[in-house]
Coordinates of C-alpha atoms and ligand atoms in Angstrom, one line a residue:
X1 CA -11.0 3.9 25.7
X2 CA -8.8 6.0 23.6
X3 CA -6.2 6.7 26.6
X4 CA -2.8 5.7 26.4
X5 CA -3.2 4.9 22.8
X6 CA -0.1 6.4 20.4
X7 CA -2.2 8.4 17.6
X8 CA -2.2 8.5 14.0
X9 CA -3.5 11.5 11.8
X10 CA -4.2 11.7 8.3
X11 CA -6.2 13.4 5.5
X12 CA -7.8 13.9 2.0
X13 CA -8.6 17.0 0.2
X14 CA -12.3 17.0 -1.2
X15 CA -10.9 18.5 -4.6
X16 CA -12.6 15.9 -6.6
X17 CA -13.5 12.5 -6.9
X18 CA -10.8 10.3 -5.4
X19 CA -8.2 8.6 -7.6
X20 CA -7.0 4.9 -7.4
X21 CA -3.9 6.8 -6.2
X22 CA -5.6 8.1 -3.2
X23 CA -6.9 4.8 -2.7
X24 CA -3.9 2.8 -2.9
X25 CA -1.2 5.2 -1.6
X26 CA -3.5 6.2 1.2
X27 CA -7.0 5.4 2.3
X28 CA -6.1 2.0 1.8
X29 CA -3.6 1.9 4.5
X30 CA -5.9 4.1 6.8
X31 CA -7.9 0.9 8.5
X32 CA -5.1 -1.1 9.4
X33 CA -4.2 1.2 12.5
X34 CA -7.7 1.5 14.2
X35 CA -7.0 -1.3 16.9
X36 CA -3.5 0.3 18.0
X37 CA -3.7 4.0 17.4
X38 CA -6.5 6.4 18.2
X39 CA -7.2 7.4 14.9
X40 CA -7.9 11.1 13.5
X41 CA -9.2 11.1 9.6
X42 CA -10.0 14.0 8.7
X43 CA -11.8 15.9 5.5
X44 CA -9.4 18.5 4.8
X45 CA -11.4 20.7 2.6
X46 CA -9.8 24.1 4.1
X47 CA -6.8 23.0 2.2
X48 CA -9.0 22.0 -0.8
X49 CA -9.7 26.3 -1.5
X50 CA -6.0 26.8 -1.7
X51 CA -7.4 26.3 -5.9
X52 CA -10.9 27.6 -7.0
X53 CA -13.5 25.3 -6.2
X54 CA -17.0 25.5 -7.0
X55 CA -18.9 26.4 -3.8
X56 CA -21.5 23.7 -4.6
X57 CA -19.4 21.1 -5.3
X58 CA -16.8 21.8 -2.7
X59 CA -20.0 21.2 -0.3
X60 CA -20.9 18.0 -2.1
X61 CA -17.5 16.7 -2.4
X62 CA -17.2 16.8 1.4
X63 CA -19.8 14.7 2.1
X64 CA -18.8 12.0 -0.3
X65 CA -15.5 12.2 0.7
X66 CA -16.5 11.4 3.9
X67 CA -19.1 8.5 2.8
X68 CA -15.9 6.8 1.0
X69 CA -13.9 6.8 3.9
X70 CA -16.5 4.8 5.7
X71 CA -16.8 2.6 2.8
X72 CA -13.0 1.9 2.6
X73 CA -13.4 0.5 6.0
X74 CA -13.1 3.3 8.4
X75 CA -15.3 2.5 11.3
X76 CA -16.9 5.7 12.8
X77 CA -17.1 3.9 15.7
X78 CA -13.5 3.3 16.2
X79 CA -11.9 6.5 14.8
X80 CA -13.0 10.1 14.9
X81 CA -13.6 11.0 11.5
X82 CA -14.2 15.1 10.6
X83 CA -14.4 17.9 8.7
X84 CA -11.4 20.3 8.9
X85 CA -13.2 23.7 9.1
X86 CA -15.3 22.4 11.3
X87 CA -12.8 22.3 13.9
X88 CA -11.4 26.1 14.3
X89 CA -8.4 25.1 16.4
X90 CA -6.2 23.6 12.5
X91 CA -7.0 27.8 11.1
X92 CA -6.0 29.0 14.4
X93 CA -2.6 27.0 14.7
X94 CA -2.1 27.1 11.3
X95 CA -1.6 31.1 11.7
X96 CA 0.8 30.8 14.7
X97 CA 2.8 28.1 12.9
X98 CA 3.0 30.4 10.0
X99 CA 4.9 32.9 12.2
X100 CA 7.5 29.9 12.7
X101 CA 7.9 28.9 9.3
X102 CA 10.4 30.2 7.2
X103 CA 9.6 32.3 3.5
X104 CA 12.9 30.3 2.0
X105 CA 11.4 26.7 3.8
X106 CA 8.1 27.1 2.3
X107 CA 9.3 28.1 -1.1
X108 CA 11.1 24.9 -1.7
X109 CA 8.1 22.8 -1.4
X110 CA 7.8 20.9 -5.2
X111 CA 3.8 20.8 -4.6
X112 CA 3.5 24.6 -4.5
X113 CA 5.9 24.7 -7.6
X114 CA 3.8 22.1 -9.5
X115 CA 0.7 23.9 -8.4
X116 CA 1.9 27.1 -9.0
X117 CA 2.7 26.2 -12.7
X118 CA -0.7 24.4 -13.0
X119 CA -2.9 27.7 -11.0
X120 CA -0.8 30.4 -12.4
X121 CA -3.8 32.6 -12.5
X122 CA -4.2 32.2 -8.7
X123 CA -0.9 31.7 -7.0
X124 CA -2.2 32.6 -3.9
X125 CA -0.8 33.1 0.0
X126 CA -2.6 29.9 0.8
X127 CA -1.1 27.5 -1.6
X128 CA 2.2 29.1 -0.2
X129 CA 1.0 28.2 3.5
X130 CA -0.5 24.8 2.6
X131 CA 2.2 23.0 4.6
X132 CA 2.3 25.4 7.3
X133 CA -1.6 24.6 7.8
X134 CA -0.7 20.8 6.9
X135 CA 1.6 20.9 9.7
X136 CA -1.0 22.4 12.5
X137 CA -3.8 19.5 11.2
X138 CA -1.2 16.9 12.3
X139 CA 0.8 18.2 15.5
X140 CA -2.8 20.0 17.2
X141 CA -2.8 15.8 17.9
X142 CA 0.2 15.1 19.1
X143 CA 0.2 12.6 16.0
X144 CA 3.0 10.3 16.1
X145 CA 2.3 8.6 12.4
X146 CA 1.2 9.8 9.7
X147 CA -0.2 7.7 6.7
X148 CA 0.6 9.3 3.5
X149 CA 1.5 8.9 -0.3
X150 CA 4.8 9.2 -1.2
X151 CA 4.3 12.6 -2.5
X152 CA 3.4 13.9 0.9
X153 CA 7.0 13.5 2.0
X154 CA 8.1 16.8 1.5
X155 CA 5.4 18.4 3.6
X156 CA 6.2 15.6 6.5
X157 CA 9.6 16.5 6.7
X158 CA 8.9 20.2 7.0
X159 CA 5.7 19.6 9.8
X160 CA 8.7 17.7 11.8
X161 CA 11.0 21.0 11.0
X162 CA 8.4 23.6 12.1
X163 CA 7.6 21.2 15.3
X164 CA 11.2 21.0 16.1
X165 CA 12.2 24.2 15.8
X166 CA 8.6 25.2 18.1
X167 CA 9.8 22.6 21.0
X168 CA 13.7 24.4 21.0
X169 CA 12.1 27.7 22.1
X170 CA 9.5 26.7 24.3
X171 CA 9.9 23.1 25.4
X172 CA 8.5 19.9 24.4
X173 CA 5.1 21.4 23.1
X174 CA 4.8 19.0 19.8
X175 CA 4.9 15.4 19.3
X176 CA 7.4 15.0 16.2
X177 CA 5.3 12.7 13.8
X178 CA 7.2 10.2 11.5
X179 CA 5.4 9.5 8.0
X180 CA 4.4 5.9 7.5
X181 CA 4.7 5.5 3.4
X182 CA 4.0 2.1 2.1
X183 CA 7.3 0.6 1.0
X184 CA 5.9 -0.4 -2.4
X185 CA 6.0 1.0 -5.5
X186 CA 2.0 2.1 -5.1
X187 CA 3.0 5.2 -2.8
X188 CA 3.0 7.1 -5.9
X189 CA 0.7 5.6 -8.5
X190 CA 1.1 7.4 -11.7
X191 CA -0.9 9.1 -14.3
X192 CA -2.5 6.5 -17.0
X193 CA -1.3 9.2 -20.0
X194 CA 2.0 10.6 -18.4
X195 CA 3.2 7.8 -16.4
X196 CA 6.2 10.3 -15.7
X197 CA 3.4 12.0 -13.5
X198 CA 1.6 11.5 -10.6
X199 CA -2.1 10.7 -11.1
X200 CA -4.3 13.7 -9.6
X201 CA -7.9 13.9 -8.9
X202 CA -7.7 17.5 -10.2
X203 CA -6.1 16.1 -13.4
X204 CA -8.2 17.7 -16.4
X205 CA -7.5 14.4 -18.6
X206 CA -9.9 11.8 -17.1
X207 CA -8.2 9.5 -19.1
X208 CA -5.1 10.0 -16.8
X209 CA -6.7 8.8 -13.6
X210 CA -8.7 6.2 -12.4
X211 CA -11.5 7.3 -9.9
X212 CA -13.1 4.9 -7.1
X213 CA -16.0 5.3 -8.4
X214 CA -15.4 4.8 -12.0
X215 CA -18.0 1.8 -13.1
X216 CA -16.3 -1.4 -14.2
X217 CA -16.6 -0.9 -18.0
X218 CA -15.0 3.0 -17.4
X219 CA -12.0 1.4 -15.8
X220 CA -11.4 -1.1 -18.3
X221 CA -11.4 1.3 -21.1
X222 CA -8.8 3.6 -19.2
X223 CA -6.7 1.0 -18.2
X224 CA -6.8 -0.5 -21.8
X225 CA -5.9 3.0 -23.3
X226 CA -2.9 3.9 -20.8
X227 CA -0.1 5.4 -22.5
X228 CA 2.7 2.4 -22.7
X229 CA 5.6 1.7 -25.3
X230 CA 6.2 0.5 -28.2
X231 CA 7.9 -3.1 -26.7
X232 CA 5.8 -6.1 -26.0
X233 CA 6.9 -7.7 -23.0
X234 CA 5.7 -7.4 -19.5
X235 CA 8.8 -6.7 -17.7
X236 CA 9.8 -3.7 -15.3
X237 CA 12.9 -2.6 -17.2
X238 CA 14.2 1.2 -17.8
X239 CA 12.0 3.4 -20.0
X240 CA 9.0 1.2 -19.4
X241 CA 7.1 4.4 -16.8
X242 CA 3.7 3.2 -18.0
X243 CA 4.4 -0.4 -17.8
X244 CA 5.9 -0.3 -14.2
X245 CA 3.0 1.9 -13.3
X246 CA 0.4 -0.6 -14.1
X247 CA 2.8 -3.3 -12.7
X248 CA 3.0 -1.3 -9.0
X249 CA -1.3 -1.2 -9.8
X250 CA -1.7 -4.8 -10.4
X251 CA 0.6 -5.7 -7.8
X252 CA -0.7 -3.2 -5.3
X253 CA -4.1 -5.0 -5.9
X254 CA -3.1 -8.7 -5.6
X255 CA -0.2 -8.7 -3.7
X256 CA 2.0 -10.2 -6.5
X257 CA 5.7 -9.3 -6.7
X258 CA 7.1 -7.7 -10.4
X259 CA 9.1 -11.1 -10.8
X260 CA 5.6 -12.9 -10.0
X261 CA 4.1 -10.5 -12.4
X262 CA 6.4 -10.6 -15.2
X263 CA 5.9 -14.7 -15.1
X264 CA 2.0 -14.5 -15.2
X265 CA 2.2 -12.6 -18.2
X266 CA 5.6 -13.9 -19.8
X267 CA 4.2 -14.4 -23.8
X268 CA 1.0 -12.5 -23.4
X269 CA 1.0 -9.2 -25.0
X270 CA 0.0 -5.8 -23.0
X271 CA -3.4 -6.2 -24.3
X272 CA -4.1 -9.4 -22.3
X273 CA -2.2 -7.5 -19.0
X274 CA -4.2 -4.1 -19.4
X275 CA -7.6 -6.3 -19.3
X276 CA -6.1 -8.1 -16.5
X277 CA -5.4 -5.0 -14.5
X278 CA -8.0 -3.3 -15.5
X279 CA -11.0 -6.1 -14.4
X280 CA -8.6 -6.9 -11.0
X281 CA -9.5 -3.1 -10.5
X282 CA -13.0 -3.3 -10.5
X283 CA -13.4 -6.3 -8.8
X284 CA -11.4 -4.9 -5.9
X285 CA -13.5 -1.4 -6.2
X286 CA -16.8 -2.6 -6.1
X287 CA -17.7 -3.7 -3.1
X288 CA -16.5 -0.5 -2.3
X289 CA -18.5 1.3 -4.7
X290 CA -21.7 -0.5 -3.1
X291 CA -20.7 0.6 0.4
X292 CA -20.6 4.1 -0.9
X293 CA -24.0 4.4 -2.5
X294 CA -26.2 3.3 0.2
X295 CA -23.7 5.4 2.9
X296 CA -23.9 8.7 0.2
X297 CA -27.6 8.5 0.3
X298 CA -28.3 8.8 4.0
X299 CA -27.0 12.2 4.7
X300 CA -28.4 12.7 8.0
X301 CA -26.2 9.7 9.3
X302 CA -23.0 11.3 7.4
X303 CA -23.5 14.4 9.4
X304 CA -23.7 12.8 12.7
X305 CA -20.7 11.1 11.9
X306 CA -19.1 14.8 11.2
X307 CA -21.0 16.0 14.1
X308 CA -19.4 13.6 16.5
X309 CA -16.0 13.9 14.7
X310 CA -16.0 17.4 14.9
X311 CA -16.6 16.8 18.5
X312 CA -14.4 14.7 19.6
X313 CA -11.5 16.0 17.6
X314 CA -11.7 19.5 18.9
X315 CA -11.4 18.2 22.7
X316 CA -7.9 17.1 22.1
X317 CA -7.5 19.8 19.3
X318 CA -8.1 23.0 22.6
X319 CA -5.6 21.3 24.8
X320 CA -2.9 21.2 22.2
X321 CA -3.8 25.3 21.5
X322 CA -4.6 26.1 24.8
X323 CA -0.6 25.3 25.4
X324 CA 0.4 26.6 22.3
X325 CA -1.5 29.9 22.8
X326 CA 0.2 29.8 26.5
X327 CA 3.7 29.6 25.4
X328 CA 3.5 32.0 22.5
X329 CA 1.9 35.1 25.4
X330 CA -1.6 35.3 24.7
X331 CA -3.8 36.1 27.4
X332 CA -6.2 34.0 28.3
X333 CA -9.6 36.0 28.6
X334 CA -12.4 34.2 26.9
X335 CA -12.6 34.0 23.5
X336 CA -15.3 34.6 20.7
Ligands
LIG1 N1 -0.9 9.3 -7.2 C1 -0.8 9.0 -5.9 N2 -0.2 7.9 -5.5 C2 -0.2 7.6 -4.2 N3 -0.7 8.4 -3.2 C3 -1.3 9.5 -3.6 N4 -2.0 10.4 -2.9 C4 -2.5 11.4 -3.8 N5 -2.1 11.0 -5.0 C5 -1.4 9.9 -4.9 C6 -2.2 10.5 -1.5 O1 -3.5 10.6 -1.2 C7 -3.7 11.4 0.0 C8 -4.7 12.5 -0.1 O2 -4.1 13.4 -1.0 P1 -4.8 14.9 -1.1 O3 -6.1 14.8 -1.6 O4 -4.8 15.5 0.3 O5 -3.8 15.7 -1.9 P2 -2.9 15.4 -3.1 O6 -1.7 14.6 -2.7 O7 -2.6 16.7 -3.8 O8 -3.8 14.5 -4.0 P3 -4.3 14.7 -5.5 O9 -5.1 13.5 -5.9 O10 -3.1 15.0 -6.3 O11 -5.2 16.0 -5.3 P4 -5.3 17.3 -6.1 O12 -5.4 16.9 -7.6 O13 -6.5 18.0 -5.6 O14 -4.0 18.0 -5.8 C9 -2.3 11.8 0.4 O15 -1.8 11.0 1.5 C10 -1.5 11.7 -0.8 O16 -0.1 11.4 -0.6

């Protein structure tokens, strides 16, 4: 079924609850290339320990991360959808990529700067190698697009370095992807009270983010207290961050352009276009939200799904190491 087909590979971290960001810059887009692409979504939670998780809620996390991909659209049926650590092959590539990565390449990376500053008690080798391990998830596919947020640039860019530079020592072994990043202004939803800031699932402030799950009265109220200016009018001009953020929301969600935006609300205050926003966000989220209770509660079907995911994925996932593992020198007895 799946032969022939050009692939696409992307995935979430289970590091929390997922954000409106995730949502729009992301999962949102992930549906759209089941027909064409054979389709790889996977649960990355082996980069979700490069910070301190909770073991229990790491575990719990993964499932429901899981459960909202399926209720964003993502037909199990029609891509392979999976765990990360349940498919050895991303640890095991992620090591030999790591021997053709560069110390100065990986120390440019603005994520591990930002997360460095925000984990300085545990700066740790793995938050160093997070792109390195990024870069194994999407080449042991031969991916050829990866949907992202805009903030995932960076770490494209390098996964297309580190496959390059693999291919001019030992032939064409990689696929080099290209990033597919929405062209809008929601691949890179900001923070609700630092609209210079992108809006994080890990972000301590709920008030900053909006979750998926958030019920309708939640979102209202966070949307109704985002940080804005002192001006009154709907516009996207300089200096408004908060205002264009909630523009790129509302126009993210109802496919309105700013001009078409700016008109709606042209001698309405920001309290009428915060309500506005805020309700189009629930709206949009809840049939979402129902999906994801009745999927979240039937646990035995979520692991078959990962079961079957795992499966699939690490078929394609050997023959990319097996030739990797070739090319590099190691032997190939059996291995435990
Ligand atoms: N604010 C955002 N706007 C648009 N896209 C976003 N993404 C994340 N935040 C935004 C996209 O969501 C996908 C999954 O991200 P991830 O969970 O793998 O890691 P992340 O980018 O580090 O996301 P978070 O929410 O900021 O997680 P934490 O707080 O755990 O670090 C990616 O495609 C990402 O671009």
């Amino acid at each position: 079924m799946y032969q022939d087909k050009k692939v696409v590979f992307s995935g979430v971290q289970p590091s929390g609850v997922l954000t409106l960001g995730n949502y729009l810059g992301a999962i949102r887009n992930f549906p759209k290339f089941s027909e064409e692409y054979r389709c790889y979504y996977c649960v990355v939670d082996e980069h979700a320990i490069t910070v301190r998780q909770n073991p229990a809620d790491l575990r719990r996390r993964t499932y429901e991360t899981l459960a909202l991909y399926i209720a964003c659209g993502l037909d199990p049926e029609k891509n392979v959808i999976y765990v990360q650590s349940h498919v050895s092959a991303h640890a095991e590539l992620g090591w030999i990529l790591d021997c053709y990565t560069m110390f100065g390449e990986l120390s440019r990376m603005t994520q591990f700067k930002d997360k460095s500053k925000k984990n300085a008690d545990n700066v740790n080798a793995g938050l160093f190698t997070y792109p390195t391990l990024m870069a194994a998830d999407i080449l042991l596919y031969q991916t050829e697009l990866v949907p992202v947020g805009d903030d995932q640039k960076q770490h494209l860019e390098i996964t297309r370095d580190i496959a390059g530079r693999f291919n001019s020592i030992y032939g064409d072994v990689f696929v080099i992807p290209e990033p597919f990043i929405s062209k809008t202004p929601s691949a890179r939803i900001m923070s609700l009270a630092e609209p210079t800031k992108k809006m994080s699932k890990s972000d301590e402030n709920e008030n900053a983010i909006v979750r998926i799950l958030d019920p309708k009265d939640v979102i209202i109220r966070k949307f109704k207290r985002a940080v804005t200016d002192s001006d009154t009018v709907v516009c996207a001009a300089e200096g408004k961050d908060g205002i264009i953020n909630l523009m790129s929301i509302y126009g993210a969600l109802t496919g309105k352009s700013f001009p078409e935006i700016e008109q709606e609300f042209a001698g309405k205050g920001y309290g009428d276009f915060k309500l506005a926003v805020g309700e189009t966000c629930a709206d949009v989220l809840a049939p979402i939200q129902t999906e994801y209770a009745r999927l979240v509660a039937d646990k035995k079907y979520l692991e078959e799904v990962m079961a079957n995911g795992a499966r699939e994925a690490a078929k394609s996932a050997m023959k990319t190491l097996s030739k990797v593992r070739r090319k590099v020198g190691f032997t190939d007895l059996p291995r435990y």
